[in-house]
Coordinates of C-alpha atoms and ligand atoms in Angstrom, one line a residue:
R1 CA 31.6 19.0 6.3
E2 CA 29.9 19.3 9.7
I3 CA 30.6 15.6 10.3
Y4 CA 34.3 15.9 9.4
F5 CA 34.8 19.1 11.4
R6 CA 33.3 17.5 14.5
G7 CA 35.5 14.5 13.8
L8 CA 38.5 16.8 14.3
E9 CA 37.3 17.2 17.9
G10 CA 36.9 13.4 18.2
V11 CA 33.0 13.5 17.9
L12 CA 31.6 10.8 15.7
P13 CA 28.1 10.7 14.2
G14 CA 25.9 8.8 16.7
L15 CA 24.3 6.8 13.9
P16 CA 25.7 5.3 10.7
T17 CA 25.6 7.6 7.7
D18 CA 25.2 4.6 5.4
L19 CA 21.5 3.7 5.5
D20 CA 22.2 0.0 4.9
A21 CA 24.5 0.0 7.9
L22 CA 21.7 1.8 9.8
E23 CA 19.5 -1.2 9.2
R24 CA 22.2 -3.6 10.6
T25 CA 22.5 -1.4 13.7
A26 CA 18.7 -1.4 14.1
G27 CA 18.7 -5.2 13.8
E28 CA 21.2 -5.3 16.7
R29 CA 19.6 -2.8 19.0
L30 CA 15.8 -2.7 18.5
E31 CA 13.3 -4.9 20.0
P32 CA 13.4 -8.1 17.8
R33 CA 9.7 -8.3 16.9
A34 CA 9.4 -4.6 16.1
F35 CA 12.6 -4.7 14.0
A36 CA 11.2 -7.8 12.1
Y37 CA 7.9 -6.0 11.5
V38 CA 9.7 -3.1 9.8
A39 CA 12.5 -5.0 8.0
G40 CA 10.3 -7.8 6.8
A41 CA 8.6 -8.2 3.5
A42 CA 6.2 -10.6 1.8
G43 CA 6.9 -14.3 1.0
T44 CA 10.5 -15.1 0.3
E45 CA 11.3 -11.3 0.3
S46 CA 12.4 -11.7 -3.3
T47 CA 10.8 -8.4 -4.3
A48 CA 12.4 -6.5 -1.4
R49 CA 15.8 -7.8 -2.6
A50 CA 14.9 -7.1 -6.3
N51 CA 14.2 -3.5 -5.3
R52 CA 17.8 -3.0 -4.2
A53 CA 19.3 -5.1 -7.0
A54 CA 17.6 -2.9 -9.6
F55 CA 19.5 0.1 -8.5
E56 CA 22.8 -1.8 -8.8
R57 CA 22.1 -2.4 -12.5
H58 CA 22.0 1.3 -13.4
R59 CA 25.2 3.4 -13.5
I60 CA 25.6 7.1 -13.6
V61 CA 28.1 8.6 -16.0
P62 CA 29.7 11.7 -14.3
R63 CA 30.5 14.8 -16.3
M64 CA 33.6 16.9 -15.7
L65 CA 34.2 20.7 -15.7
S66 CA 30.5 21.4 -15.5
G67 CA 31.0 24.3 -13.1
V68 CA 28.5 23.0 -10.6
A69 CA 29.5 24.6 -7.3
E70 CA 26.0 24.7 -5.8
P71 CA 23.6 22.2 -7.2
D72 CA 19.9 23.1 -7.0
T73 CA 17.9 20.3 -5.5
S74 CA 14.7 22.2 -5.3
L75 CA 11.5 21.5 -7.3
E76 CA 7.9 22.5 -7.6
L77 CA 5.4 19.8 -7.0
F78 CA 1.6 20.3 -7.1
G79 CA 2.1 24.0 -6.9
A80 CA 4.4 24.0 -3.9
R81 CA 8.1 24.6 -3.7
M82 CA 10.1 21.8 -2.1
P83 CA 13.8 22.0 -1.0
A84 CA 14.6 18.5 -2.3
P85 CA 12.8 15.7 -4.2
V86 CA 12.6 13.5 -1.1
L87 CA 9.4 12.9 1.0
L88 CA 8.9 10.6 4.0
A89 CA 6.8 7.6 3.0
P90 CA 3.7 6.8 5.0
V91 CA 4.5 4.2 7.6
G92 CA 1.9 3.0 10.2
V93 CA 2.2 2.4 13.9
L94 CA 5.4 4.3 14.5
A95 CA 4.9 4.2 18.2
I96 CA 6.4 0.7 18.1
M97 CA 9.7 2.4 17.4
N98 CA 9.4 5.3 19.9
P99 CA 6.4 6.4 22.1
E100 CA 6.5 9.8 20.3
G101 CA 6.2 8.0 17.0
E102 CA 4.6 10.2 14.2
L103 CA 5.0 13.3 16.4
A104 CA 8.8 13.0 16.4
V105 CA 8.8 12.4 12.7
A106 CA 6.5 15.3 12.0
R107 CA 8.8 17.7 14.0
A108 CA 12.0 16.5 12.3
A109 CA 10.4 16.7 8.8
A110 CA 8.8 20.1 9.4
G111 CA 12.1 21.5 10.8
L112 CA 13.8 20.6 7.5
G113 CA 10.9 21.6 5.2
T114 CA 10.5 17.9 4.2
T115 CA 7.0 16.6 3.5
M116 CA 5.8 13.8 5.7
V117 CA 3.1 11.6 4.4
L118 CA 1.0 10.6 7.4
S119 CA -0.4 7.0 7.4
T120 CA -4.1 6.3 8.1
A121 CA -2.7 3.5 10.4
A122 CA -0.7 6.0 12.5
A123 CA -0.4 5.7 16.2
H124 CA -1.1 9.5 16.6
S125 CA -4.1 11.2 15.1
I126 CA -4.4 13.4 12.0
E127 CA -4.9 16.4 14.3
Q128 CA -2.1 15.7 16.7
V129 CA 0.4 15.2 13.9
A130 CA -0.8 18.4 12.2
E131 CA -0.1 20.3 15.4
A132 CA 3.4 18.7 15.7
S133 CA 4.2 19.6 12.1
E134 CA 2.9 23.2 12.3
G135 CA 4.3 25.3 9.5
G136 CA 5.6 22.2 7.7
P137 CA 4.2 20.6 4.6
R138 CA 1.9 17.6 5.2
W139 CA 0.2 15.1 3.1
F140 CA -2.3 12.4 4.2
Q141 CA -2.2 8.7 3.1
L142 CA -5.6 7.0 2.9
Y143 CA -6.2 3.4 3.5
W144 CA -9.6 3.4 1.9
P145 CA -11.9 1.6 4.4
K146 CA -15.0 -0.5 3.6
D147 CA -17.2 2.0 5.5
R148 CA -17.7 4.9 3.1
D149 CA -18.8 7.3 5.9
L150 CA -15.5 6.5 7.7
A151 CA -13.6 7.3 4.4
E152 CA -15.4 10.6 4.1
S153 CA -14.7 11.4 7.7
F154 CA -11.0 10.8 7.2
L155 CA -11.0 13.1 4.2
D156 CA -12.9 15.8 6.1
R157 CA -10.5 15.6 9.1
A158 CA -7.4 15.7 6.9
R159 CA -8.7 18.7 5.0
A160 CA -9.6 20.5 8.2
A161 CA -6.2 19.8 9.7
G162 CA -4.4 21.3 6.6
Y163 CA -3.2 18.3 4.8
R164 CA -2.6 19.4 1.2
A165 CA -2.4 16.2 -0.9
L166 CA -4.0 12.8 -0.6
V167 CA -2.0 9.6 -1.2
V168 CA -4.3 6.7 -1.8
T169 CA -2.6 3.3 -1.2
L170 CA -4.1 0.7 -3.5
D171 CA -1.8 -2.3 -2.9
S172 CA -2.7 -3.2 0.6
H173 CA -6.4 -3.7 0.9
T174 CA -5.4 -7.2 2.2
L175 CA -2.3 -7.7 4.4
A176 CA 0.1 -9.9 2.5
W177 CA 1.7 -13.2 3.6
R178 CA 4.6 -12.0 5.7
P179 CA 6.4 -14.9 7.3
R180 CA 8.4 -12.8 9.8
D181 CA 5.2 -11.4 11.3
L182 CA 3.3 -14.7 10.9
D183 CA 6.0 -16.7 12.7
Q184 CA 6.0 -14.4 15.7
A185 CA 2.2 -13.9 15.5
F186 CA 3.0 -10.2 15.8
L187 CA 1.1 -7.3 14.2
P188 CA 1.5 -4.0 16.1
F189 CA -1.8 -2.5 15.1
L190 CA -3.6 -5.5 16.7
R191 CA -2.1 -4.4 20.0
G192 CA -4.1 -1.2 20.0
I193 CA -1.2 1.2 19.3
G194 CA -2.0 1.7 15.7
L195 CA -5.5 2.8 15.9
A196 CA -5.4 6.5 16.8
N197 CA -7.1 7.7 13.6
Y198 CA -9.9 5.2 14.0
V199 CA -10.5 5.4 17.7
T200 CA -10.7 9.2 17.6
D201 CA -13.1 9.2 14.7
P202 CA -16.8 9.9 15.4
V203 CA -18.0 7.5 12.6
F204 CA -15.8 4.7 13.9
Q205 CA -16.8 5.3 17.5
K206 CA -20.4 5.1 16.5
A207 CA -19.8 1.7 14.9
V208 CA -18.1 0.4 18.1
G209 CA -20.0 2.3 20.7
S210 CA -18.4 5.4 22.1
P211 CA -16.3 6.4 24.0
I212 CA -13.7 3.7 23.5
G213 CA -11.9 2.8 26.6
D214 CA -9.2 0.2 27.1
H215 CA -11.7 -2.4 28.0
D216 CA -13.3 -1.9 24.6
L217 CA -10.0 -2.3 22.7
H218 CA -10.9 -5.8 21.7
D219 CA -14.1 -4.6 20.1
A220 CA -12.2 -1.7 18.4
V221 CA -9.7 -4.1 16.9
L222 CA -12.5 -6.3 15.6
A223 CA -14.3 -3.3 14.1
W224 CA -11.0 -2.1 12.6
T225 CA -10.2 -5.5 11.0
A226 CA -13.7 -5.5 9.5
T227 CA -13.4 -2.1 7.9
F228 CA -9.6 -1.7 7.3
G229 CA -9.4 -2.6 3.6
D230 CA -11.8 -3.1 0.7
A231 CA -10.6 -5.6 -2.0
S232 CA -13.7 -5.0 -4.0
L233 CA -12.7 -1.4 -5.0
S234 CA -12.3 -0.8 -8.7
W235 CA -11.6 2.1 -11.1
K236 CA -15.2 3.1 -11.1
D237 CA -15.0 4.0 -7.4
L238 CA -12.4 6.8 -7.9
P239 CA -15.1 9.6 -8.5
F240 CA -16.0 9.1 -4.8
L241 CA -12.6 10.5 -3.9
R242 CA -12.4 13.1 -6.7
E243 CA -15.7 14.6 -5.6
R244 CA -14.6 14.9 -2.0
W245 CA -11.0 16.1 -2.3
D246 CA -10.1 19.3 -4.1
G247 CA -6.3 19.0 -3.7
P248 CA -4.0 16.7 -5.5
I249 CA -4.8 12.9 -5.4
I250 CA -1.9 10.5 -5.9
L251 CA -2.4 6.8 -6.3
K252 CA 0.3 4.7 -4.6
G253 CA 1.2 1.2 -5.6
I254 CA 1.1 1.6 -9.4
L255 CA 3.4 -0.8 -11.3
H256 CA 1.7 -1.1 -14.7
A257 CA 1.7 1.6 -17.4
D258 CA -2.0 0.9 -18.2
D259 CA -2.9 1.5 -14.5
A260 CA -1.1 4.8 -14.7
R261 CA -3.0 5.8 -17.8
R262 CA -6.3 4.9 -16.0
A263 CA -5.2 7.0 -13.1
A264 CA -4.6 10.0 -15.4
A265 CA -7.9 9.4 -17.2
A266 CA -9.8 9.3 -13.8
G267 CA -8.5 12.9 -13.0
M268 CA -5.8 11.8 -10.6
D269 CA -2.9 14.2 -10.2
G270 CA -0.1 11.7 -9.7
V271 CA 1.0 8.1 -9.0
V272 CA 3.6 6.6 -6.8
V273 CA 5.4 3.7 -8.5
S274 CA 5.8 1.4 -5.5
N275 CA 5.6 -2.2 -4.5
H276 CA 5.3 -1.2 -0.8
G277 CA 8.9 -2.0 -0.1
G278 CA 8.3 -5.6 -1.3
R279 CA 5.8 -6.1 1.5
Q280 CA 2.8 -7.0 -0.6
A281 CA 3.1 -9.1 -3.8
D282 CA 6.2 -11.3 -3.4
G283 CA 7.6 -12.0 -6.9
A284 CA 6.4 -8.5 -8.0
I285 CA 8.6 -6.5 -10.4
A286 CA 11.2 -4.3 -8.7
S287 CA 9.8 -0.9 -8.4
L288 CA 12.6 0.8 -10.3
D289 CA 12.1 -1.7 -13.2
A290 CA 8.4 -0.6 -13.4
L291 CA 9.2 3.1 -13.4
P292 CA 10.3 3.8 -17.0
A293 CA 7.2 2.4 -18.6
V294 CA 4.9 4.3 -16.2
A295 CA 6.8 7.5 -16.8
A296 CA 6.7 7.0 -20.6
A297 CA 2.9 6.5 -20.4
V298 CA 1.9 9.5 -18.2
G299 CA 5.0 11.5 -17.1
D300 CA 4.0 14.5 -19.2
R301 CA 0.4 14.5 -17.9
I302 CA 0.6 13.7 -14.2
S303 CA 3.4 13.6 -11.6
V304 CA 5.2 10.3 -11.2
L305 CA 6.7 9.7 -7.8
F306 CA 8.7 6.6 -6.7
D307 CA 9.5 4.5 -3.7
S308 CA 10.8 1.1 -2.6
G309 CA 14.5 0.7 -2.2
I310 CA 15.8 4.3 -2.0
R311 CA 18.9 4.4 0.3
T312 CA 21.5 6.8 -1.2
G313 CA 21.8 10.1 -3.1
S314 CA 22.7 8.2 -6.3
D315 CA 19.5 6.1 -5.9
V316 CA 17.5 9.3 -6.0
I317 CA 19.4 10.4 -9.1
K318 CA 18.7 7.1 -10.8
A319 CA 15.0 7.2 -10.0
L320 CA 14.7 10.7 -11.3
A321 CA 16.7 9.8 -14.4
L322 CA 14.2 6.9 -15.1
G323 CA 11.2 9.3 -14.9
A324 CA 10.3 10.1 -11.3
R325 CA 9.8 13.7 -10.1
A326 CA 10.4 12.9 -6.5
V327 CA 10.9 9.9 -4.2
L328 CA 9.7 8.6 -0.9
L329 CA 11.9 7.1 1.8
G330 CA 10.6 4.3 3.9
R331 CA 12.4 2.0 6.3
P332 CA 15.6 4.1 7.1
Y333 CA 13.8 6.9 8.8
V334 CA 11.8 4.4 10.8
Y335 CA 14.9 2.6 12.1
A336 CA 16.4 6.0 13.0
L337 CA 13.3 6.9 14.9
G338 CA 13.7 3.7 16.9
L339 CA 17.4 4.3 17.5
A340 CA 17.5 8.0 18.3
G341 CA 14.0 9.5 18.1
E342 CA 13.5 12.9 16.5
A343 CA 17.2 13.5 16.2
G344 CA 17.6 10.2 14.4
V345 CA 15.0 11.1 11.8
R346 CA 16.7 14.4 11.3
H347 CA 20.1 12.6 10.9
V348 CA 18.6 10.4 8.2
I349 CA 17.0 13.1 6.2
R350 CA 20.0 15.4 6.4
S351 CA 22.4 12.5 5.5
L352 CA 20.4 11.6 2.4
L353 CA 20.0 15.2 1.2
A354 CA 23.7 15.9 1.8
D355 CA 24.5 12.7 -0.2
L356 CA 22.2 13.8 -3.0
D357 CA 23.8 17.3 -3.1
I358 CA 27.3 16.0 -3.1
T359 CA 26.6 13.3 -5.7
M360 CA 25.1 15.9 -8.0
M361 CA 28.3 18.0 -7.6
V362 CA 30.6 15.1 -8.3
C363 CA 28.5 14.1 -11.3
G364 CA 28.4 17.6 -12.7
I365 CA 24.5 17.9 -12.5
P366 CA 23.4 21.5 -11.8
S367 CA 19.7 20.9 -11.1
L368 CA 17.0 18.3 -11.0
G369 CA 15.8 19.3 -14.5
E370 CA 19.1 18.1 -15.9
I371 CA 18.6 14.6 -14.5
T372 CA 17.5 12.9 -17.7
P373 CA 18.1 9.3 -19.0
E374 CA 21.4 10.6 -20.4
V375 CA 23.0 10.8 -17.0
L376 CA 22.8 7.0 -16.9
A377 CA 25.0 4.6 -18.9
G378 CA 23.1 3.0 -21.7
P379 CA 22.1 -0.7 -21.5
Ligands
FNR1 C1 5.0 0.7 5.2 N1 4.4 1.2 4.0 C2 3.1 1.8 4.2 N2 2.5 2.4 3.1 C3 1.3 3.0 3.2 O1 0.8 3.6 2.3 N3 0.7 3.1 4.5 C4 1.3 2.5 5.6 O2 0.7 2.6 6.7 C5 2.5 1.8 5.4 N4 3.1 1.2 6.5 C6 4.3 0.7 6.4 C7 4.9 0.1 7.5 C8 6.2 -0.3 7.5 C9 6.9 -0.9 8.7 C10 6.9 -0.3 6.2 C11 8.4 -0.7 6.1 C12 6.3 0.2 5.1 C13 5.1 1.3 2.7 C14 5.9 2.6 2.6 O3 5.1 3.7 2.5 C15 6.8 2.5 1.4 O4 6.1 2.2 0.2 C16 8.0 1.6 1.5 O5 8.5 1.5 2.8 C17 9.1 2.0 0.6 O6 10.1 1.1 0.6 P1 11.5 1.3 1.4 O7 12.0 2.7 1.3 O8 11.2 0.9 2.8 O9 12.4 0.3 0.8

């Protein structure tokens, strides 16, 4: 309504309201290497395409005369009330999009009551982002480093800074074969802008020799590369986290029902069904296609979240119908950050939530609890 009323005065929205169109605008306006880093995916990018194609295969069946004048998009997740089932996915090195990076995203998210999941690979520190999102809900995403003292230090810092839930990303201990980045020999975190959480960390500083100045950046990058991921981690390592984190722990990157069962058995509180936006295993199953089996396996015991390919309100409805409790949005808010800073991120969150609200109305869905497999057409 706000958009149409402003249109009466000749004012158009500054950014596209269609998030696919937003990607095209970003491709035209953003620095080409930074755009390629965000837009790119692994290998032939077939999994990234499959993520979107999977949504096309599911169709909603709208119901009439349902009396839904004000759909309720709120939910309770891990004991906290959320206005809508949409969180911002952890994305590293946001300073390549805008110098304010994670701080701008934190402000936009906090202002709308949206949960931001802060990446370990952020360009601003755990503490700085906590300050920027004062009053807003915040979760921390852990890239579990080889150095256990460093892992423990990250958890201590996140807890002290008021992050409630821990999202542990399992699919990226090794950076995948990503041709767009390889061809340009470009990785933002090797340029020093993605290391804030590491360079501010006392354990990391000790390993590199503190304090870290610019001239030591090369050493810091080498130390970072050595500790970033640990491909040797297995299910028997999870107690390390469970013993050190009282709040909810959510494993991100789960695509197999058995892995979800193991997560539940290990005392985890949730999983994110995700293929990292197609950026890790090329040829992997579309995230949406993996969702029903995971939800059937554990959906009544732990919370199943979803990401990879969410672009519209109806995508959110489809993911919820197939078993997710909430979804995470990735690339679109990152493009908006690059195009229009904090206001751009706000535009994307508000657009997606308005789209969800309106789509629930036109489909006759009164609340999230009513989004069951029956809202979709059968196979
Ligand atoms: C990511 N993603 C990611 N995930 C994570 O756990 N930690 C991280 O630091 C990052 N970094 C990152 C950078 C960029 C540029 C992208 C595009 C993605 C993955 C992210 O959290 C999420 O899983 C996907 O982005 C979801 O897919 P869509 O919404 O982008 O299709």
